Every structure is written in structure tokens, then in C-alpha cells.
Amino acid sequence: MSTTGLGSLPGDDIREWTKVLLEAVDIPFLAELPGRPYGDMLSRAVAVLNELAADLQPAGWRLTGGGDPRASLDQRRARSLLAEDLDVLEELADGYTGPLKLQLTGPWTLASTVELPRGDKVLADHGARRDLAQTLALGLSDHVAEVRRRVPGAEVVVQIDEPGLPAVLAGAVPTASGWSKHRSVDGPGAVELLSLVTTQAPTVIHCCAARPPIEVFTKAGAAGVAVDISLLNNAAWDQIAIAAEDGTTLYAGLIPTTGALPNEEQAADPLVRRWRELGLDPEILKQAVITPACGLAASPSPADARSRLELLRRTADAVAEAAENS
């Protein structure tokens, strides 16, 4: 069984975290450190939008109007920070071979967060959200190619973060006025844009929700789905079971992001117990990747976050042992 994290971590020392991640998990990843200016997941996505310009307003990122493709000062700073992080990765991962994960905010979460020049969300404009998704896909292609150039031995895996997609599907995203909601998007529509960003490398789609839209993810081409095991309802488990039996890799969020640390048996139990209740093949369980429940940016300190990453391996061993004895 493999282990990895889900992107965000506390603190601001990208060099130290890169060293840690190259040793602590089986699938190292380019860390997101939102404690730094322009280090959050949205800013990182804006940084790869090579053909769309955006600037940072008090309410968040907003696309610029008038057809001006020139990046704002804020967008240039976000790009500069990403380039600096890649410099560190290239230096410290010299000679590395194996899987290496990149995280990027997905098109639906981006469309429900980033504003149009006139102030409403990109989600409100069908053409604008398609343009945003296409530009994101092109930027991701360049980003993946750049990482492969810098770390030639890397087997790049892409994690697409879609925490906002359940609200998009449910028609629960507020309009700019706050008096109404944006129209819901149906499953095929969601698949159409998501599938644009699943073609550059093996892709896992991450969504921490009680009922993440697993079927949408798999139809969009996701090779894996990353979920918080503690949140899943029965309907979600049914979809997880179908996806797992069809060959989709489960990235199982088992380690809490804050609070007291469980021991490895306690952490493994919710996954193992439900797997047995559903009568799923224990051999499939052995293919799961063990992760924290979500990003670790809310962890009170880098030392605490590192303890949670270290627990991943012991938990993976406990899950593997339980599967072996099933």
C-alpha cells in the first residue's frame, strides 16, 4: 500500500517540507503552503492560467476584462512563487525516480470562486467557465511538462481539487447579490469540463464531502478518487464500491487533520470495517493509498503535521494486515 498527502501544509518553509515529503510518503508531492502570500490553492491555479489574466481583489481573484492578456502584479507574484517552488523541487529531487504528485484546483471549484470582470462568479457565464476550464487544462499541460523536464525520473500524478463541485451540482452557490443561487449543473455538464483536465497524467480527483460525486469523477477519466472516509454516507460508499471494483484507486483519508492522533489500528478501522461490511475484495483494498482526511494546513504546527504524515505508513501497514487476514 502507498501513502501520500493531499497538498496543503502549515508553515512557510518550502525547502524543509520538500525534504520531508521526499522521505516521509510513498508518493511525494509539491506542497502548497497557504501560510505564504500567494501560496493557497486558488493562487496556484491562477498562476498556471497562461492565457487568462486575473487580479486579486478584496473579495478574491477576478478575471480582468477588455481582452487584456497581461498578468496583473498579483498574478505575476503567484507565478513567481510557483517557479521558486519548482526550483527547490528540482534541486532536492535531483536523481529522484518514482511517482510525484501535483495538486491543482479543478475547473468547477475555480469557476464557483473566481469572479468575472463585472463581479459575478465565472460559474454564471457558460462561455466563460468553458474558457476558464480550457485555459486551466492548457496551463496544467505546461505545468506537467515543466515538472517532467525538471525531474526527469518523475512519474507525474495530478490531483484535481474539487471541494466546490457538490455545491455546483446542487445549485447551492450564491450569486453576487446573495439573494439567489446559481443554476445547478447536471452530471454530463460537470463531466464535460472535468474531462479537460484529466488527460495530462494519471489523475486523482479530491473532494471532502459526505457524498462526493464519484460517478462524475470516474466518467471524467479519474484514475483515483480522494475522500475523507469519516464523512462518507451510505450512498457515497455504494459509489466507492462500484468505482473500486471497476479499477479506480481509492485515496482513503484516514488520519484526522487536527485534534488527538489515533493509533494506527484506530485510524485503519473505519475503512477496514466498512470494506468488510460491503463484502468487497480485500485484494482491492490493498491497492488503496492512505492519506490524511484532507489538507494539513490547519495543523497547529509543522511538527504536528509531520507526525500525522508519519502515522500514514503505520496505518497503511495496519490496513494491509487486516486485508491479508480477511
XYZ file of C-alpha atoms in Angstrom:
326
model
C 0.000 0.000 0.000
C 1.104 3.545 -0.692
C 0.852 6.787 1.266
C 0.660 10.443 0.321
C -0.671 13.794 1.483
C -3.322 15.983 -0.110
C -1.357 19.147 -0.806
C -1.576 21.830 1.852
C 0.754 22.016 4.844
C 1.407 24.560 7.607
C 4.304 26.976 7.789
C 6.264 28.749 5.064
C 9.450 26.705 4.560
C 9.065 25.021 1.181
C 12.634 23.728 1.252
C 12.157 21.880 4.546
C 8.805 20.464 3.530
C 10.192 19.235 0.205
C 12.936 17.376 2.052
C 10.372 15.836 4.404
C 7.980 14.777 1.673
C 10.653 13.088 -0.409
C 11.251 10.788 2.577
C 8.005 10.605 4.564
C 5.489 9.402 1.960
C 5.492 6.933 -0.901
C 4.047 9.489 -3.322
C 5.845 12.802 -2.667
C 4.075 15.952 -3.782
C 4.738 19.608 -4.458
C 3.492 21.181 -1.230
C 1.028 24.053 -1.054
C 1.829 26.362 1.848
C -1.143 28.744 2.155
C 0.549 30.492 5.079
C 2.601 32.331 2.437
C 1.191 35.135 0.305
C 0.013 33.573 -2.989
C 0.631 30.085 -1.605
C -3.005 28.948 -1.438
C -4.722 26.569 -3.851
C -6.579 29.276 -5.766
C -3.460 31.375 -6.295
C -1.599 28.325 -7.557
C -4.324 27.666 -10.116
C -4.317 31.313 -11.206
C -0.534 31.036 -11.609
C -0.900 28.389 -14.337
C -3.561 30.312 -16.304
C -1.158 31.387 -19.025
C -3.835 32.735 -21.396
C -6.158 34.454 -18.921
C -5.269 37.412 -16.728
C -6.598 37.907 -13.212
C -6.014 40.252 -10.330
C -6.586 39.934 -6.606
C -9.468 41.955 -5.200
C -10.619 42.189 -1.557
C -13.234 39.526 -2.353
C -10.735 37.238 -4.079
C -9.421 36.577 -7.581
C -11.170 38.276 -10.507
C -10.591 37.910 -14.235
C -9.589 41.157 -15.932
C -11.678 42.485 -18.794
C -11.132 44.154 -22.137
C -9.279 41.225 -23.683
C -6.041 42.291 -21.994
C -3.913 39.119 -21.588
C -1.266 40.805 -19.437
C -0.931 39.362 -15.960
C -1.515 41.646 -13.001
C 1.148 42.196 -10.356
C -0.638 39.674 -8.124
C -0.751 37.035 -10.848
C 2.934 37.579 -11.615
C 3.727 37.133 -7.925
C 1.750 33.886 -7.840
C 3.674 32.649 -10.893
C 6.979 33.692 -9.353
C 6.228 31.767 -6.162
C 5.350 28.646 -8.145
C 8.576 28.959 -10.147
C 10.581 29.305 -6.916
C 8.919 26.177 -5.525
C 9.787 24.290 -8.695
C 13.404 25.451 -8.383
C 13.523 23.920 -4.902
C 11.891 20.714 -6.107
C 14.337 20.413 -9.000
C 17.300 20.835 -6.668
C 16.183 18.481 -3.905
C 14.638 15.828 -6.163
C 17.770 15.549 -8.310
C 18.050 11.877 -9.244
C 14.602 11.018 -7.880
C 12.630 8.323 -9.689
C 9.073 7.326 -8.930
C 5.649 8.893 -8.535
C 5.420 12.636 -7.896
C 2.105 14.385 -7.327
C 0.981 17.872 -8.295
C -2.211 19.485 -6.978
C -4.409 21.953 -8.835
C -7.822 23.463 -8.137
C -10.384 21.973 -10.505
C -12.411 23.896 -13.088
C -15.705 23.832 -11.182
C -14.300 24.983 -7.864
C -12.365 27.668 -9.729
C -15.481 28.783 -11.657
C -17.508 28.985 -8.445
C -14.833 31.068 -6.715
C -13.179 33.346 -9.294
C -15.172 36.394 -10.409
C -15.902 37.735 -13.854
C -14.784 41.315 -14.649
C -18.305 42.529 -13.876
C -18.250 40.912 -10.458
C -20.350 37.731 -10.549
C -18.792 34.268 -10.458
C -17.434 32.719 -13.641
C -19.981 29.976 -12.954
C -22.714 32.385 -14.083
C -21.436 32.521 -17.673
C -21.439 29.270 -19.653
C -18.881 30.509 -22.182
C -16.598 31.997 -19.536
C -16.484 28.823 -17.465
C -15.601 26.793 -20.564
C -12.846 29.283 -21.441
C -11.559 29.048 -17.878
C -11.543 25.241 -17.946
C -9.785 25.129 -21.324
C -7.157 27.614 -20.175
C -6.680 25.670 -16.960
C -6.144 22.490 -18.978
C -3.539 24.199 -21.172
C -1.784 25.612 -18.137
C -1.802 22.221 -16.455
C -0.264 20.678 -19.577
C 2.583 23.208 -19.419
C 2.967 22.691 -15.658
C 3.222 18.903 -16.012
C 5.720 19.247 -18.859
C 7.834 21.647 -16.778
C 7.926 19.245 -13.816
C 8.865 16.358 -16.096
C 11.674 18.462 -17.540
C 12.976 19.426 -14.117
C 12.606 15.948 -12.551
C 13.081 13.539 -15.470
C 12.613 10.439 -13.323
C 9.229 11.559 -12.031
C 6.078 9.630 -12.859
C 3.746 12.600 -12.569
C 0.357 12.157 -10.913
C -2.120 15.057 -10.921
C -4.563 15.714 -8.087
C -7.531 17.875 -9.047
C -9.161 19.510 -6.020
C -12.932 19.935 -6.375
C -14.323 20.866 -2.941
C -16.852 23.170 -4.601
C -18.344 20.695 -7.067
C -21.093 19.267 -4.792
C -22.472 22.794 -4.321
C -22.287 23.427 -8.084
C -24.242 20.238 -8.798
C -26.803 21.073 -6.101
C -27.342 24.658 -7.280
C -26.127 25.927 -3.920
C -23.533 28.518 -4.996
C -24.778 32.038 -4.068
C -24.994 34.733 -6.704
C -23.162 38.026 -6.243
C -26.213 39.631 -4.609
C -26.557 36.820 -2.118
C -30.312 36.759 -2.776
C -30.267 33.813 -5.135
C -28.273 30.772 -6.208
C -26.584 29.921 -9.467
C -28.365 27.335 -11.583
C -27.278 23.789 -10.924
C -25.036 21.957 -13.385
C -26.050 18.451 -14.400
C -23.750 15.443 -14.284
C -22.896 15.327 -18.012
C -22.081 19.046 -17.958
C -19.784 18.556 -14.972
C -18.076 15.615 -16.671
C -17.506 17.615 -19.855
C -15.339 20.290 -18.224
C -13.651 17.990 -15.724
C -12.530 15.694 -18.513
C -10.452 18.538 -19.956
C -8.027 18.316 -17.015
C -7.667 14.544 -16.703
C -5.660 13.895 -19.863
C -2.181 15.158 -18.963
C -1.222 12.451 -16.454
C -2.887 9.828 -14.247
C -5.374 11.929 -12.290
C -6.948 11.623 -8.857
C -9.879 13.904 -8.044
C -10.160 15.033 -4.431
C -13.389 16.064 -2.734
C -14.043 16.014 1.018
C -17.831 15.745 1.256
C -20.403 13.379 2.710
C -21.412 12.414 -0.820
C -18.677 13.311 -3.292
C -19.817 12.872 -6.914
C -17.743 9.750 -7.534
C -19.599 8.805 -10.726
C -18.853 12.237 -12.216
C -15.181 11.809 -11.360
C -14.836 8.367 -12.917
C -16.763 9.328 -16.065
C -14.423 12.321 -16.412
C -11.454 9.964 -16.548
C -10.171 9.971 -12.984
C -7.862 7.074 -12.217
C -8.361 7.685 -8.488
C -10.701 9.419 -6.052
C -9.571 11.008 -2.775
C -12.165 11.245 0.014
C -12.470 11.762 3.761
C -13.542 8.335 4.986
C -15.060 9.765 8.171
C -17.587 11.863 6.193
C -18.943 9.342 3.688
C -22.617 8.441 3.844
C -24.093 5.144 2.652
C -24.813 6.420 -0.852
C -21.196 7.516 -1.214
C -19.957 4.130 -0.072
C -22.079 2.462 -2.744
C -20.390 4.633 -5.371
C -16.957 3.972 -3.865
C -17.621 0.234 -4.071
C -18.618 0.425 -7.731
C -15.612 2.574 -8.615
C -13.152 0.371 -6.711
C -14.433 -2.788 -8.379
C -14.039 -1.050 -11.749
C -10.368 -0.350 -11.047
C -10.452 3.190 -9.627
C -7.836 3.711 -6.920
C -9.190 4.838 -3.554
C -7.176 7.551 -1.822
C -8.532 6.923 1.659
C -8.414 9.881 4.033
C -7.937 8.241 7.423
C -5.700 10.500 9.521
C -7.528 13.460 11.136
C -6.090 16.850 10.257
C -6.416 18.284 13.780
C -7.024 17.029 17.306
C -5.656 13.972 19.048
C -3.845 11.426 16.936
C -5.338 7.925 16.903
C -3.123 4.874 16.863
C -2.772 3.024 13.576
C -5.437 0.412 14.374
C -7.955 3.097 15.293
C -7.146 5.055 12.147
C -7.483 1.978 9.925
C -10.705 0.644 11.455
C -13.356 2.787 9.662
C -12.044 1.749 6.246
C -11.455 -1.903 7.085
C -14.788 -2.312 8.848
C -16.851 -0.754 6.058
C -14.929 -2.702 3.396
C -15.870 -5.953 5.128
C -19.490 -4.869 5.594
C -19.787 -4.222 1.873
C -18.214 -7.584 1.060
C -15.549 -6.043 -1.136
C -12.482 -7.945 -2.273
C -9.643 -7.483 0.256
C -7.166 -7.642 -2.626
C -8.661 -4.406 -3.975
C -8.261 -2.823 -0.549
C -4.534 -3.490 -0.746
C -4.358 -1.107 -3.718
C -5.673 1.855 -1.710
C -3.486 4.886 -0.999
C -3.648 6.085 2.618
C -3.834 9.862 3.153
C -4.815 12.430 5.763
C -8.535 13.245 5.808
C -7.814 16.491 3.957
C -5.003 19.025 3.616
C -2.927 19.647 6.725
C -2.679 23.445 6.548
C -4.900 23.734 9.648
C -2.488 21.642 11.684
C -1.192 23.761 14.591
C 2.472 23.374 13.626
C 4.776 21.770 11.072
C 5.838 19.267 13.764
C 2.224 18.232 14.304
C 1.658 17.861 10.557
C 4.791 15.777 10.254
C 3.529 13.455 13.000
C 0.346 12.936 11.015
C 2.331 12.140 7.878
C 4.456 9.654 9.829
C 1.298 7.894 11.013
C 0.322 7.223 7.400
C 2.826 4.402 6.933
C 1.835 2.626 10.161
C -1.834 2.960 9.218
C -1.184 1.608 5.716
C 0.537 -1.404 7.274
C -2.445 -1.936 9.595
C -4.894 -1.782 6.667
C -2.746 -4.194 4.633
C -2.537 -6.631 7.554
C -6.300 -6.501 8.063
C -6.869 -7.107 4.347
C -4.493 -10.053 4.448
C -6.437 -11.584 7.329
C -9.867 -11.027 5.781
